[in-house]
Amino acid sequence: MTSKILRETYVKRTLTSTESSSSSSSSTNSRQLKYPEQYPATYESNDEEIEEDISIPDAKLIRPLLKNTQLQSRPIQVVYDAEQDGWNPTVFHNAVDGKGACVIFTKDLKEKIYGGYNPKGYSSLGGARPSVAAFIFYEITDSNGSGGDSDEKMKKKKFQKLRKVGGGGLACARDDPDFGISFGPDSLVISLQSSNDGQEGRKAQSKLGPYFEKGPEDLSSLFENNGSTELSILKVFVGCYDDDEDIPYSGGVLDMTSG
């Protein structure tokens, strides 16, 4: 069975399961629409088009992933770009702390895209930040995707979401000022810490299953090369808020759940 058939079967099975459970109660349906991030991430694509995305190509790529999130209809902006700002956890936290929900967007040396959505953001207060709505994602290789201009290629890019499993605990496993990104303790980890020989913290590691699902391809890791890869790009997108708007989860949150 090809990976494409596996993926289609996986999505249909998951959507059918979700639909049947939600249809059991209209009140649950209504609550899910009002408070979407109290439920696991949806596999459905967000078809909203935001005018501000036009000037930010990567935002156009991310937008379809944001259905049923705080950022679904909100303009987003880059607050951290490791290539410009530095591959450093202190610089990372100075840029993202207190900005609320965020999308991690990365590329490896082969230009393949990976990332994740952290609904609770960062604050450098230590500990974990829980959310059942967190997810990570990876670019699906399209065997037919060749030719065309850059805009057409971008439109053809597709991504697979991987939901949080085992409850919301440890969705963001570490919110420490001297550490970078950790979806689960091991699902997508980018420490941003320099190696012993002084090289920049471009290394990303991944192990799937215990905290984020393996997906339709039953992956053991996001990365083929022994569960790790070197990144060429790392950006963080957050919502754009007016000065008089409160940013959800901009401060500390308690993780009272288990991983």
mmCIF file of C-alpha atoms in Angstrom:
data_model
loop_
_atom_site.group_PDB
_atom_site.id
_atom_site.type_symbol
_atom_site.label_atom_id
_atom_site.label_comp_id
_atom_site.label_asym_id
_atom_site.label_seq_id
_atom_site.Cartn_x
_atom_site.Cartn_y
_atom_site.Cartn_z
ATOM 1 C CA MET A 1 0.000 0.000 0.000
ATOM 2 C CA THR A 2 1.515 3.329 -1.035
ATOM 3 C CA SER A 3 2.123 6.181 1.407
ATOM 4 C CA LYS A 4 -0.529 8.249 -0.437
ATOM 5 C CA ILE A 5 -3.189 5.562 0.099
ATOM 6 C CA LEU A 6 -2.094 5.122 3.696
ATOM 7 C CA ARG A 7 -2.382 8.868 4.284
ATOM 8 C CA GLU A 8 -5.845 9.088 2.692
ATOM 9 C CA THR A 9 -7.076 6.106 4.700
ATOM 10 C CA TYR A 10 -5.638 7.595 7.883
ATOM 11 C CA VAL A 11 -7.319 10.982 7.366
ATOM 12 C CA LYS A 12 -10.680 9.421 6.439
ATOM 13 C CA ARG A 13 -10.563 7.128 9.460
ATOM 14 C CA THR A 14 -9.650 9.947 11.818
ATOM 15 C CA LEU A 15 -12.230 12.361 10.429
ATOM 16 C CA THR A 16 -14.937 9.671 10.576
ATOM 17 C CA SER A 17 -14.072 8.962 14.201
ATOM 18 C CA THR A 18 -14.134 12.652 15.062
ATOM 19 C CA GLU A 19 -17.427 13.239 13.256
ATOM 20 C CA SER A 20 -19.176 10.307 14.921
ATOM 21 C CA SER A 21 -18.079 11.308 18.408
ATOM 22 C CA SER A 22 -18.987 14.978 17.948
ATOM 23 C CA SER A 23 -22.414 14.195 16.465
ATOM 24 C CA SER A 24 -23.407 12.415 19.672
ATOM 25 C CA SER A 25 -24.104 15.763 21.284
ATOM 26 C CA SER A 26 -25.066 19.058 19.655
ATOM 27 C CA SER A 27 -23.874 20.897 22.759
ATOM 28 C CA THR A 28 -20.417 19.391 22.320
ATOM 29 C CA ASN A 29 -20.448 20.563 18.711
ATOM 30 C CA SER A 30 -21.364 24.072 19.762
ATOM 31 C CA ARG A 31 -18.717 24.134 22.468
ATOM 32 C CA GLN A 32 -16.074 22.897 20.043
ATOM 33 C CA LEU A 33 -16.855 25.775 17.691
ATOM 34 C CA LYS A 34 -16.638 28.290 20.534
ATOM 35 C CA TYR A 35 -13.568 26.812 22.253
ATOM 36 C CA PRO A 36 -11.717 24.886 19.509
ATOM 37 C CA GLU A 37 -8.426 24.659 21.380
ATOM 38 C CA GLN A 38 -10.006 22.593 24.133
ATOM 39 C CA TYR A 39 -10.066 19.786 21.574
ATOM 40 C CA PRO A 40 -7.348 18.020 19.556
ATOM 41 C CA ALA A 41 -6.138 19.715 16.394
ATOM 42 C CA THR A 42 -8.248 19.188 13.292
ATOM 43 C CA TYR A 43 -6.861 17.685 10.101
ATOM 44 C CA GLU A 44 -9.111 19.933 8.029
ATOM 45 C CA SER A 45 -7.501 22.727 6.062
ATOM 46 C CA ASN A 46 -8.112 26.394 6.795
ATOM 47 C CA ASP A 47 -9.379 27.991 3.581
ATOM 48 C CA GLU A 48 -9.406 31.579 4.849
ATOM 49 C CA GLU A 49 -7.294 34.044 2.923
ATOM 50 C CA ILE A 50 -5.777 36.890 4.936
ATOM 51 C CA GLU A 51 -4.759 40.001 3.040
ATOM 52 C CA GLU A 52 -1.624 40.541 5.111
ATOM 53 C CA ASP A 53 -0.288 37.105 4.121
ATOM 54 C CA ILE A 54 0.332 38.310 0.574
ATOM 55 C CA SER A 55 3.539 40.067 1.583
ATOM 56 C CA ILE A 56 4.782 37.133 3.708
ATOM 57 C CA PRO A 57 5.192 34.012 1.519
ATOM 58 C CA ASP A 58 5.795 31.652 4.442
ATOM 59 C CA ALA A 59 2.620 32.930 6.115
ATOM 60 C CA LYS A 60 0.681 31.804 3.036
ATOM 61 C CA LEU A 61 2.145 28.336 3.507
ATOM 62 C CA ILE A 62 1.236 28.223 7.193
ATOM 63 C CA ARG A 63 -2.321 29.588 6.959
ATOM 64 C CA PRO A 64 -3.996 26.307 5.838
ATOM 65 C CA LEU A 65 -2.649 24.623 8.993
ATOM 66 C CA LEU A 66 -4.337 27.079 11.357
ATOM 67 C CA LYS A 67 -7.970 25.965 11.229
ATOM 68 C CA ASN A 68 -9.576 25.917 14.697
ATOM 69 C CA THR A 69 -6.708 27.812 16.301
ATOM 70 C CA GLN A 70 -6.386 31.271 17.829
ATOM 71 C CA LEU A 71 -4.532 32.333 14.702
ATOM 72 C CA GLN A 72 -7.020 31.015 12.132
ATOM 73 C CA SER A 73 -8.194 34.470 11.010
ATOM 74 C CA ARG A 74 -5.598 36.676 12.651
ATOM 75 C CA PRO A 75 -2.725 38.246 10.698
ATOM 76 C CA ILE A 76 0.626 36.757 11.682
ATOM 77 C CA GLN A 77 4.147 38.125 11.703
ATOM 78 C CA VAL A 78 7.698 36.858 12.085
ATOM 79 C CA VAL A 79 9.158 37.784 15.475
ATOM 80 C CA TYR A 80 12.211 35.530 15.356
ATOM 81 C CA ASP A 81 14.396 34.573 12.411
ATOM 82 C CA ALA A 82 17.403 32.527 13.493
ATOM 83 C CA GLU A 83 19.407 33.376 10.379
ATOM 84 C CA GLN A 84 19.103 37.092 11.122
ATOM 85 C CA ASP A 85 18.808 37.113 14.911
ATOM 86 C CA GLY A 86 21.062 34.212 15.866
ATOM 87 C CA TRP A 87 20.716 30.528 16.701
ATOM 88 C CA ASN A 88 20.594 31.176 20.414
ATOM 89 C CA PRO A 89 17.995 30.355 23.107
ATOM 90 C CA THR A 90 18.340 33.729 24.842
ATOM 91 C CA VAL A 91 17.706 35.644 21.628
ATOM 92 C CA PHE A 92 14.844 33.264 20.834
ATOM 93 C CA HIS A 93 13.094 33.890 24.156
ATOM 94 C CA ASN A 94 13.682 37.630 24.028
ATOM 95 C CA ALA A 95 11.779 37.620 20.745
ATOM 96 C CA VAL A 96 8.911 35.203 21.442
ATOM 97 C CA ASP A 97 8.152 35.392 25.179
ATOM 98 C CA GLY A 98 4.773 36.894 25.998
ATOM 99 C CA LYS A 99 3.629 36.877 22.363
ATOM 100 C CA GLY A 100 1.061 34.096 22.821
ATOM 101 C CA ALA A 101 0.333 31.234 20.437
ATOM 102 C CA CYS A 102 3.049 30.675 17.868
ATOM 103 C CA VAL A 103 4.003 28.634 14.831
ATOM 104 C CA ILE A 104 7.502 27.197 14.536
ATOM 105 C CA PHE A 105 8.578 27.055 10.888
ATOM 106 C CA THR A 106 11.802 25.313 9.834
ATOM 107 C CA LYS A 107 13.597 23.981 6.773
ATOM 108 C CA ASP A 108 16.373 21.423 6.658
ATOM 109 C CA LEU A 109 19.362 21.547 4.320
ATOM 110 C CA LYS A 110 17.256 19.920 1.590
ATOM 111 C CA GLU A 111 14.601 22.653 1.925
ATOM 112 C CA LYS A 112 12.020 20.277 3.411
ATOM 113 C CA ILE A 113 9.658 22.038 5.808
ATOM 114 C CA TYR A 114 8.864 20.996 9.388
ATOM 115 C CA GLY A 115 7.326 22.795 12.317
ATOM 116 C CA GLY A 116 4.742 22.934 15.046
ATOM 117 C CA TYR A 117 1.970 24.963 16.651
ATOM 118 C CA ASN A 118 2.271 25.908 20.320
ATOM 119 C CA PRO A 119 -1.097 27.328 21.519
ATOM 120 C CA LYS A 120 0.321 28.540 24.842
ATOM 121 C CA GLY A 121 3.476 30.218 23.544
ATOM 122 C CA TYR A 122 6.527 30.888 25.726
ATOM 123 C CA SER A 123 7.326 32.923 28.829
ATOM 124 C CA SER A 124 10.732 31.666 30.131
ATOM 125 C CA LEU A 125 9.092 30.826 33.463
ATOM 126 C CA GLY A 126 10.309 27.233 33.413
ATOM 127 C CA GLY A 127 8.329 24.017 33.431
ATOM 128 C CA ALA A 128 5.937 22.811 30.745
ATOM 129 C CA ARG A 129 3.003 24.405 28.949
ATOM 130 C CA PRO A 130 0.098 22.036 28.212
ATOM 131 C CA SER A 131 -2.340 21.952 25.307
ATOM 132 C CA VAL A 132 -4.260 19.149 23.656
ATOM 133 C CA ALA A 133 -4.546 21.411 20.581
ATOM 134 C CA ALA A 134 -0.795 21.500 19.932
ATOM 135 C CA PHE A 135 0.485 19.789 16.809
ATOM 136 C CA ILE A 136 3.614 19.323 14.761
ATOM 137 C CA PHE A 137 3.771 19.009 10.991
ATOM 138 C CA TYR A 138 5.967 18.039 8.087
ATOM 139 C CA GLU A 139 5.961 18.607 4.350
ATOM 140 C CA ILE A 140 4.555 15.792 2.247
ATOM 141 C CA THR A 141 6.723 14.924 -0.714
ATOM 142 C CA ASP A 142 4.715 15.282 -3.916
ATOM 143 C CA SER A 143 5.992 12.917 -6.587
ATOM 144 C CA ASN A 144 4.205 15.016 -9.220
ATOM 145 C CA GLY A 145 5.493 18.351 -7.943
ATOM 146 C CA SER A 146 7.884 19.616 -10.569
ATOM 147 C CA GLY A 147 7.883 22.590 -12.885
ATOM 148 C CA GLY A 148 5.942 25.820 -12.640
ATOM 149 C CA ASP A 149 6.905 29.103 -11.040
ATOM 150 C CA SER A 150 7.644 29.562 -7.344
ATOM 151 C CA ASP A 151 4.080 30.669 -6.516
ATOM 152 C CA GLU A 152 2.643 27.562 -8.161
ATOM 153 C CA LYS A 153 5.103 25.326 -6.337
ATOM 154 C CA MET A 154 4.163 26.976 -3.058
ATOM 155 C CA LYS A 155 0.463 26.370 -3.699
ATOM 156 C CA LYS A 156 1.201 22.676 -4.311
ATOM 157 C CA LYS A 157 3.002 22.196 -1.006
ATOM 158 C CA LYS A 158 1.073 19.977 1.367
ATOM 159 C CA PHE A 159 1.616 19.171 5.009
ATOM 160 C CA GLN A 160 0.721 16.364 7.389
ATOM 161 C CA LYS A 161 -0.303 17.322 10.912
ATOM 162 C CA LEU A 162 0.608 15.106 13.855
ATOM 163 C CA ARG A 163 -1.629 15.541 16.887
ATOM 164 C CA LYS A 164 -0.703 15.558 20.543
ATOM 165 C CA VAL A 165 -1.420 12.181 22.171
ATOM 166 C CA GLY A 166 -1.785 11.121 25.795
ATOM 167 C CA GLY A 167 -3.537 14.317 26.860
ATOM 168 C CA GLY A 168 -2.294 17.877 26.708
ATOM 169 C CA GLY A 169 0.580 17.540 29.166
ATOM 170 C CA LEU A 170 4.103 18.404 27.998
ATOM 171 C CA ALA A 171 2.901 19.829 24.678
ATOM 172 C CA CYS A 172 5.638 22.375 25.203
ATOM 173 C CA ALA A 173 7.858 20.301 27.453
ATOM 174 C CA ARG A 174 10.384 23.026 28.336
ATOM 175 C CA ASP A 175 9.891 26.747 28.697
ATOM 176 C CA ASP A 176 13.318 27.506 30.117
ATOM 177 C CA PRO A 177 15.215 30.711 29.267
ATOM 178 C CA ASP A 178 18.357 28.750 28.361
ATOM 179 C CA PHE A 179 16.599 26.254 26.069
ATOM 180 C CA GLY A 180 14.866 26.605 22.724
ATOM 181 C CA ILE A 181 11.976 24.509 21.418
ATOM 182 C CA SER A 182 10.632 21.202 22.704
ATOM 183 C CA PHE A 183 7.337 19.768 21.457
ATOM 184 C CA GLY A 184 6.982 16.926 23.906
ATOM 185 C CA PRO A 185 10.223 15.830 25.557
ATOM 186 C CA ASP A 186 11.361 14.296 22.261
ATOM 187 C CA SER A 187 8.858 14.822 19.407
ATOM 188 C CA LEU A 188 10.482 17.939 17.923
ATOM 189 C CA VAL A 189 13.408 19.352 19.867
ATOM 190 C CA ILE A 190 15.528 22.307 18.748
ATOM 191 C CA SER A 191 17.606 23.276 21.772
ATOM 192 C CA LEU A 192 19.393 26.184 20.033
ATOM 193 C CA GLN A 193 22.342 25.424 22.283
ATOM 194 C CA SER A 194 25.808 25.554 20.751
ATOM 195 C CA SER A 195 27.782 22.325 20.534
ATOM 196 C CA ASN A 196 30.968 21.722 22.499
ATOM 197 C CA ASP A 197 33.027 22.807 19.510
ATOM 198 C CA GLY A 198 31.158 26.114 19.311
ATOM 199 C CA GLN A 199 28.917 25.356 16.336
ATOM 200 C CA GLU A 200 25.523 27.070 16.204
ATOM 201 C CA GLY A 201 22.502 25.288 17.623
ATOM 202 C CA ARG A 202 21.007 24.264 14.292
ATOM 203 C CA LYS A 203 20.402 20.627 15.225
ATOM 204 C CA ALA A 204 16.849 19.295 15.420
ATOM 205 C CA GLN A 205 15.858 15.911 16.854
ATOM 206 C CA SER A 206 12.631 13.953 16.725
ATOM 207 C CA LYS A 207 11.059 10.790 18.099
ATOM 208 C CA LEU A 208 7.373 10.187 17.426
ATOM 209 C CA GLY A 209 4.823 8.071 19.258
ATOM 210 C CA PRO A 210 4.931 8.760 22.995
ATOM 211 C CA TYR A 211 3.784 12.415 22.861
ATOM 212 C CA PHE A 212 2.853 13.192 19.257
ATOM 213 C CA GLU A 213 1.364 10.653 16.874
ATOM 214 C CA LYS A 214 3.275 8.818 14.168
ATOM 215 C CA GLY A 215 0.762 9.705 11.469
ATOM 216 C CA PRO A 216 -0.418 7.789 8.395
ATOM 217 C CA GLU A 217 3.114 6.784 7.418
ATOM 218 C CA ASP A 218 3.800 5.357 10.898
ATOM 219 C CA LEU A 219 6.953 7.441 11.228
ATOM 220 C CA SER A 220 9.313 6.876 14.121
ATOM 221 C CA SER A 221 10.773 10.354 13.578
ATOM 222 C CA LEU A 222 10.201 13.458 11.509
ATOM 223 C CA PHE A 223 13.740 13.038 10.233
ATOM 224 C CA GLU A 224 15.106 10.139 8.221
ATOM 225 C CA ASN A 225 18.743 10.538 9.279
ATOM 226 C CA ASN A 226 18.859 8.738 12.640
ATOM 227 C CA GLY A 227 16.141 10.957 14.059
ATOM 228 C CA SER A 228 18.008 14.225 13.648
ATOM 229 C CA THR A 229 18.797 16.864 11.051
ATOM 230 C CA GLU A 230 20.516 20.199 10.596
ATOM 231 C CA LEU A 231 18.311 23.213 9.964
ATOM 232 C CA SER A 232 18.923 25.966 7.450
ATOM 233 C CA ILE A 233 15.942 28.118 8.457
ATOM 234 C CA LEU A 234 14.055 28.655 11.712
ATOM 235 C CA LYS A 235 11.329 31.262 12.073
ATOM 236 C CA VAL A 236 8.635 31.900 14.658
ATOM 237 C CA PHE A 237 5.278 33.396 13.681
ATOM 238 C CA VAL A 238 2.894 34.956 16.206
ATOM 239 C CA GLY A 239 -0.405 36.804 15.956
ATOM 240 C CA CYS A 240 -0.639 40.536 15.346
ATOM 241 C CA TYR A 241 -2.490 42.246 18.205
ATOM 242 C CA ASP A 242 -3.563 45.846 18.744
ATOM 243 C CA ASP A 243 -2.032 47.693 21.687
ATOM 244 C CA ASP A 244 -5.292 47.494 23.654
ATOM 245 C CA GLU A 245 -5.787 43.765 23.032
ATOM 246 C CA ASP A 246 -4.936 41.121 25.592
ATOM 247 C CA ILE A 247 -2.679 38.373 24.265
ATOM 248 C CA PRO A 248 -3.915 34.959 25.467
ATOM 249 C CA TYR A 249 -1.403 32.968 27.530
ATOM 250 C CA SER A 250 1.189 35.736 27.451
ATOM 251 C CA GLY A 251 2.186 34.908 31.029
ATOM 252 C CA GLY A 252 2.609 31.732 33.051
ATOM 253 C CA VAL A 253 0.385 28.672 32.754
ATOM 254 C CA LEU A 254 0.232 25.587 34.941
ATOM 255 C CA ASP A 255 0.705 22.094 33.562
ATOM 256 C CA MET A 256 -1.342 20.011 35.977
ATOM 257 C CA THR A 257 -1.647 17.144 33.511
ATOM 258 C CA SER A 258 0.579 14.175 32.980
ATOM 259 C CA GLY A 259 2.520 13.596 29.788
#
